[in-house]
Amino acid sequence: MTAHRPTAFAAAIALALAVAGCTTSPAIPTFEIDHFRFYEVEPQPAEAEVALKGQFDDDFVRARVERVTHFGNPSRKVHAAHETGVKRPDDHFTWYTIDQQREEPRRTIRFRNQFGQYSVDTRKARALLVPTQKTSHAGSAFPDRLDHYKCYQVIRLNTAPATPALLLGDQFGSQQGVAIIGPRFFCVPVVKRHPGHETRPLFDEETHYAVYLATQQPRPVEITTRDQFGERELSVLETAFFAVPTIKQVFVEHPD
C-alpha cells in the first residue's frame, strides 16, 4: 500500500501506525529482483545533470550527479532457515552520489522486508543507483529489466527488529557471519531523464530497497563497467552496504 500526501486525519492515523508498528501486515511477496552487496570503490568524479521522478515527487526533480562511490553485485543470502539465491546475475548497480536541487521534507516511512517491519524517518536524497553491466565479467549482458533507485538518508530509526548474521555470496566470493546495521538508506524506484536517453516507465513500482551497513571485508579487485553515463574502470576496496528488497507500506510527510 502507498499513501501519497494524505489528509490530516489519515496522516495522524498513518503516523501512529508508522511509529508504533503494525502486526497485521501481509506476508512478504516473492521479489523478482535480487539482494545486492555493495562494495566501496576508489571514488571517481562524475558530471551529469539528471531529472528524477519517484513516488515522493509530484514532478521531475533536477539533481547533479557528482561521484561514483560504490558498486553492487547481486547476492545470495542465507540467514537461519531462509536462503535466497541470485535470480538475475547480469543485474548490477553503480552508486552515484547526487546533489538534489529541491529540499526534501522529513518523512516517516513504515516498510517490511524479510527481517521484519520497520519505521524510519528520512530526509535528504543522497544517492542514485544506476543499472550497470560489469563488462569484466565473462558473458555479462546489460540489465534489461532493472530500475534506477533514488536513496534517501535515514535520520532516525523509530522501530526495528533485530537483524541476524548472514552468509552472503556474490561474484567476488562468499562471507559468513556478516553483521548488518541499520537501515541507513531507503531507496525508491525512479524514472530518470538524462540528455540522450529517453524516459521509460518503471519495470517494478512496488519493490524498494532498504540499505544496511554491512561488516567490512577487504576485497581488492579491478573491474570494468558500463552504464548510461559511460564506461569506467573501478578499483573495488571492501564491503560497505547490503541492500534488501522491501515493500513500502505507508508514509507521512512532516511539513517544516
Short mmCIF file of C-alpha atoms in Angstrom, two decimals:
data_model
loop_
_atom_site.label_atom_id
_atom_site.label_comp_id
_atom_site.label_asym_id
_atom_site.label_seq_id
_atom_site.Cartn_x
_atom_site.Cartn_y
_atom_site.Cartn_z
CA MET A 1 0.00 0.00 0.00
CA THR A 2 1.19 3.50 -0.77
CA ALA A 3 -0.29 6.68 0.68
CA HIS A 4 0.65 9.92 -1.04
CA ARG A 5 0.22 13.18 0.88
CA PRO A 6 -2.76 12.02 2.98
CA THR A 7 -5.38 14.22 4.66
CA ALA A 8 -4.70 15.48 8.18
CA PHE A 9 -6.82 12.75 9.78
CA ALA A 10 -5.35 10.00 7.63
CA ALA A 11 -1.88 11.37 8.28
CA ALA A 12 -2.39 11.14 12.03
CA ILE A 13 -3.55 7.53 11.79
CA ALA A 14 -0.74 6.62 9.42
CA LEU A 15 1.86 8.26 11.63
CA ALA A 16 0.63 6.36 14.69
CA LEU A 17 0.90 3.11 12.75
CA ALA A 18 4.28 4.04 11.36
CA VAL A 19 5.81 4.81 14.72
CA ALA A 20 4.15 2.06 16.72
CA GLY A 21 4.31 -0.64 14.05
CA CYS A 22 1.53 -2.93 12.89
CA THR A 23 1.46 -6.67 13.45
CA THR A 24 -1.17 -7.47 10.83
CA SER A 25 0.89 -6.72 7.71
CA PRO A 26 0.53 -9.09 4.76
CA ALA A 27 3.20 -11.65 4.01
CA ILE A 28 6.26 -10.53 2.08
CA PRO A 29 5.88 -11.37 -1.62
CA THR A 30 8.44 -13.18 -3.72
CA PHE A 31 10.58 -10.44 -5.24
CA GLU A 32 11.67 -10.54 -8.86
CA ILE A 33 14.88 -8.62 -8.18
CA ASP A 34 17.86 -9.59 -6.06
CA HIS A 35 19.57 -8.57 -2.86
CA PHE A 36 22.72 -6.54 -3.54
CA ARG A 37 26.05 -6.45 -1.79
CA PHE A 38 27.62 -3.02 -2.27
CA TYR A 39 31.37 -2.52 -2.19
CA GLU A 40 33.20 0.73 -1.62
CA VAL A 41 35.30 1.70 -4.63
CA GLU A 42 38.04 4.24 -5.16
CA PRO A 43 35.91 7.36 -5.74
CA GLN A 44 35.69 8.81 -9.23
CA PRO A 45 34.17 12.13 -10.33
CA ALA A 46 31.01 12.01 -12.39
CA GLU A 47 29.47 15.05 -14.02
CA ALA A 48 25.89 14.82 -15.27
CA GLU A 49 22.59 16.63 -14.88
CA VAL A 50 19.53 14.43 -14.46
CA ALA A 51 15.85 14.77 -13.65
CA LEU A 52 14.30 12.13 -11.39
CA LYS A 53 10.70 11.26 -10.55
CA GLY A 54 9.64 8.72 -7.94
CA GLN A 55 6.73 8.11 -5.59
CA PHE A 56 7.67 11.07 -3.39
CA ASP A 57 7.80 13.54 -6.31
CA ASP A 58 4.93 15.46 -7.93
CA ASP A 59 7.11 16.12 -10.96
CA PHE A 60 10.67 15.58 -12.17
CA VAL A 61 13.28 16.92 -9.76
CA ARG A 62 16.66 18.12 -11.03
CA ALA A 63 19.84 16.72 -9.50
CA ARG A 64 23.54 16.81 -10.21
CA VAL A 65 25.40 13.50 -10.32
CA GLU A 66 28.71 14.02 -8.50
CA ARG A 67 30.78 10.90 -7.76
CA VAL A 68 30.94 7.13 -8.05
CA THR A 69 31.49 5.70 -4.56
CA HIS A 70 30.15 2.09 -4.54
CA PHE A 71 29.41 -0.85 -6.81
CA GLY A 72 26.76 -3.53 -6.24
CA ASN A 73 26.70 -7.23 -7.11
CA PRO A 74 23.55 -9.37 -6.88
CA SER A 75 23.99 -11.53 -3.80
CA ARG A 76 22.90 -14.87 -2.40
CA LYS A 77 21.70 -14.56 1.21
CA VAL A 78 21.32 -17.16 3.96
CA HIS A 79 20.02 -16.44 7.44
CA ALA A 80 18.59 -19.06 9.82
CA ALA A 81 16.45 -21.37 7.63
CA HIS A 82 15.95 -18.74 4.93
CA GLU A 83 18.01 -18.88 1.75
CA THR A 84 17.61 -16.57 -1.23
CA GLY A 85 19.59 -17.23 -4.38
CA VAL A 86 20.58 -14.92 -7.22
CA LYS A 87 17.84 -14.65 -9.83
CA ARG A 88 19.42 -12.28 -12.36
CA PRO A 89 23.23 -12.45 -12.35
CA ASP A 90 23.58 -9.76 -15.04
CA ASP A 91 21.98 -7.11 -12.80
CA HIS A 92 24.45 -4.73 -11.16
CA PHE A 93 24.30 -1.21 -9.73
CA THR A 94 26.71 1.71 -9.69
CA TRP A 95 26.16 4.00 -6.69
CA TYR A 96 26.43 7.68 -7.60
CA THR A 97 26.22 10.45 -5.01
CA ILE A 98 23.84 13.23 -6.03
CA ASP A 99 23.14 16.82 -5.08
CA GLN A 100 19.41 17.41 -5.49
CA GLN A 101 18.27 20.98 -6.04
CA ARG A 102 14.97 20.59 -4.18
CA GLU A 103 14.89 20.22 -0.40
CA GLU A 104 13.08 17.15 0.93
CA PRO A 105 10.65 17.17 3.86
CA ARG A 106 11.13 14.78 6.74
CA ARG A 107 9.13 11.62 6.11
CA THR A 108 8.13 8.80 8.42
CA ILE A 109 8.04 5.57 6.41
CA ARG A 110 6.81 2.18 7.51
CA PHE A 111 8.13 -0.76 5.48
CA ARG A 112 8.60 -4.50 5.67
CA ASN A 113 11.12 -7.00 4.34
CA GLN A 114 12.46 -10.46 5.21
CA PHE A 115 13.88 -9.17 8.51
CA GLY A 116 10.55 -7.76 9.72
CA GLN A 117 8.80 -4.41 9.97
CA TYR A 118 10.47 -1.03 10.37
CA SER A 119 9.57 2.60 10.92
CA VAL A 120 12.17 5.20 9.92
CA ASP A 121 12.44 8.92 9.31
CA THR A 122 14.21 10.07 6.15
CA ARG A 123 15.34 13.43 4.81
CA LYS A 124 17.82 14.18 2.05
CA ALA A 125 18.22 12.33 -1.23
CA ARG A 126 21.85 11.21 -1.23
CA ALA A 127 22.41 8.67 -3.99
CA LEU A 128 21.24 7.30 -7.33
CA LEU A 129 21.56 3.57 -8.07
CA VAL A 130 22.15 3.14 -11.79
CA PRO A 131 21.72 -0.21 -13.63
CA THR A 132 25.15 -1.35 -14.81
CA GLN A 133 26.84 -4.04 -16.86
CA LYS A 134 30.02 -5.47 -15.36
CA THR A 135 31.88 -5.88 -18.65
CA SER A 136 34.89 -7.55 -17.00
CA HIS A 137 32.61 -10.45 -16.00
CA ALA A 138 32.69 -13.09 -18.76
CA GLY A 139 29.44 -13.45 -20.65
CA SER A 140 27.77 -10.48 -19.00
CA ALA A 141 24.88 -8.55 -20.54
CA PHE A 142 23.37 -5.17 -19.74
CA PRO A 143 20.47 -5.39 -17.23
CA ASP A 144 17.27 -5.39 -19.26
CA ARG A 145 14.63 -5.05 -16.51
CA LEU A 146 16.28 -3.15 -13.67
CA ASP A 147 15.09 0.27 -12.49
CA HIS A 148 17.03 3.25 -11.20
CA TYR A 149 16.64 4.00 -7.47
CA LYS A 150 16.90 7.26 -5.55
CA CYS A 151 18.17 6.70 -2.00
CA TYR A 152 17.13 8.85 0.96
CA GLN A 153 19.23 9.03 4.10
CA VAL A 154 17.63 7.57 7.23
CA ILE A 155 17.94 10.16 10.00
CA ARG A 156 16.01 8.28 12.68
CA LEU A 157 15.22 4.64 13.36
CA ASN A 158 11.86 4.52 15.16
CA THR A 159 11.20 0.78 15.35
CA ALA A 160 13.29 -2.10 14.04
CA PRO A 161 13.61 -5.86 14.56
CA ALA A 162 16.91 -7.44 15.48
CA THR A 163 18.92 -8.34 12.39
CA PRO A 164 20.61 -11.74 12.09
CA ALA A 165 24.14 -12.54 10.98
CA LEU A 166 24.14 -13.51 7.32
CA LEU A 167 26.00 -15.66 4.86
CA LEU A 168 26.46 -13.66 1.66
CA GLY A 169 27.77 -14.90 -1.66
CA ASP A 170 28.30 -12.97 -4.88
CA GLN A 171 30.64 -12.82 -7.88
CA PHE A 172 33.50 -11.68 -5.62
CA GLY A 173 33.15 -14.59 -3.17
CA SER A 174 31.32 -15.70 0.00
CA GLN A 175 31.45 -14.49 3.58
CA GLN A 176 29.87 -15.99 6.71
CA GLY A 177 28.76 -14.11 9.79
CA VAL A 178 28.13 -10.77 8.07
CA ALA A 179 26.62 -8.35 10.57
CA ILE A 180 24.25 -5.71 9.24
CA ILE A 181 23.23 -2.49 10.98
CA GLY A 182 20.55 -0.04 10.12
CA PRO A 183 18.98 0.57 7.71
CA ARG A 184 20.94 3.67 6.67
CA PHE A 185 19.11 4.46 3.39
CA PHE A 186 15.65 3.89 1.94
CA CYS A 187 15.57 3.69 -1.86
CA VAL A 188 12.58 4.20 -4.18
CA PRO A 189 12.36 3.33 -7.89
CA VAL A 190 12.55 6.41 -10.12
CA VAL A 191 12.27 7.38 -13.74
CA LYS A 192 15.37 9.24 -14.94
CA ARG A 193 15.72 11.84 -17.66
CA HIS A 194 19.21 12.37 -18.98
CA PRO A 195 20.31 14.01 -22.24
CA GLY A 196 20.42 11.39 -24.97
CA HIS A 197 18.29 8.89 -23.04
CA GLU A 198 14.53 8.60 -23.37
CA THR A 199 12.31 8.27 -20.31
CA ARG A 200 10.66 4.86 -19.92
CA PRO A 201 8.09 3.57 -17.41
CA LEU A 202 9.20 1.71 -14.30
CA PHE A 203 9.52 -2.05 -14.52
CA ASP A 204 8.57 -2.52 -10.86
CA GLU A 205 6.77 0.21 -8.90
CA GLU A 206 6.30 -1.86 -5.75
CA THR A 207 9.80 -3.04 -4.84
CA HIS A 208 12.03 -0.69 -2.85
CA TYR A 209 15.41 -1.22 -1.14
CA ALA A 210 16.42 -0.86 2.49
CA VAL A 211 20.19 -0.39 2.62
CA TYR A 212 22.07 -1.56 5.71
CA LEU A 213 25.64 -1.07 6.86
CA ALA A 214 27.48 -4.38 6.49
CA THR A 215 30.56 -5.86 8.12
CA GLN A 216 33.58 -4.60 6.21
CA GLN A 217 35.63 -7.19 4.36
CA PRO A 218 38.57 -6.19 2.14
CA ARG A 219 38.10 -7.32 -1.44
CA PRO A 220 40.65 -5.62 -3.71
CA VAL A 221 39.75 -6.27 -7.33
CA GLU A 222 39.74 -4.28 -10.58
CA ILE A 223 36.60 -4.29 -12.71
CA THR A 224 35.28 -2.55 -15.81
CA THR A 225 31.69 -1.35 -16.08
CA ARG A 226 29.24 0.30 -18.45
CA ASP A 227 26.12 2.30 -17.64
CA GLN A 228 24.16 5.21 -19.11
CA PHE A 229 26.87 7.63 -18.00
CA GLY A 230 29.66 5.77 -19.78
CA GLU A 231 32.39 3.17 -19.23
CA ARG A 232 34.58 3.01 -16.14
CA GLU A 233 37.46 1.14 -14.58
CA LEU A 234 36.77 0.73 -10.88
CA SER A 235 39.04 -0.31 -8.02
CA VAL A 236 36.94 -2.26 -5.53
CA LEU A 237 38.06 -1.89 -1.89
CA GLU A 238 35.76 -3.57 0.66
CA THR A 239 32.18 -4.46 1.60
CA ALA A 240 30.13 -1.45 2.68
CA PHE A 241 26.34 -1.98 2.39
CA PHE A 242 23.73 -4.68 1.90
CA ALA A 243 20.50 -3.78 0.05
CA VAL A 244 17.36 -5.80 0.80
CA PRO A 245 14.19 -5.83 -1.39
CA THR A 246 11.45 -4.15 0.60
CA ILE A 247 7.75 -3.25 0.47
CA LYS A 248 6.75 0.29 1.47
CA GLN A 249 3.51 0.15 3.46
CA VAL A 250 2.72 3.78 4.32
CA PHE A 251 4.45 7.13 4.66
CA VAL A 252 3.70 10.54 6.14
CA GLU A 253 5.33 13.84 5.23
CA HIS A 254 6.03 16.33 8.01
CA PRO A 255 5.76 19.98 6.94
CA ASP A 256 8.59 22.26 8.08
#
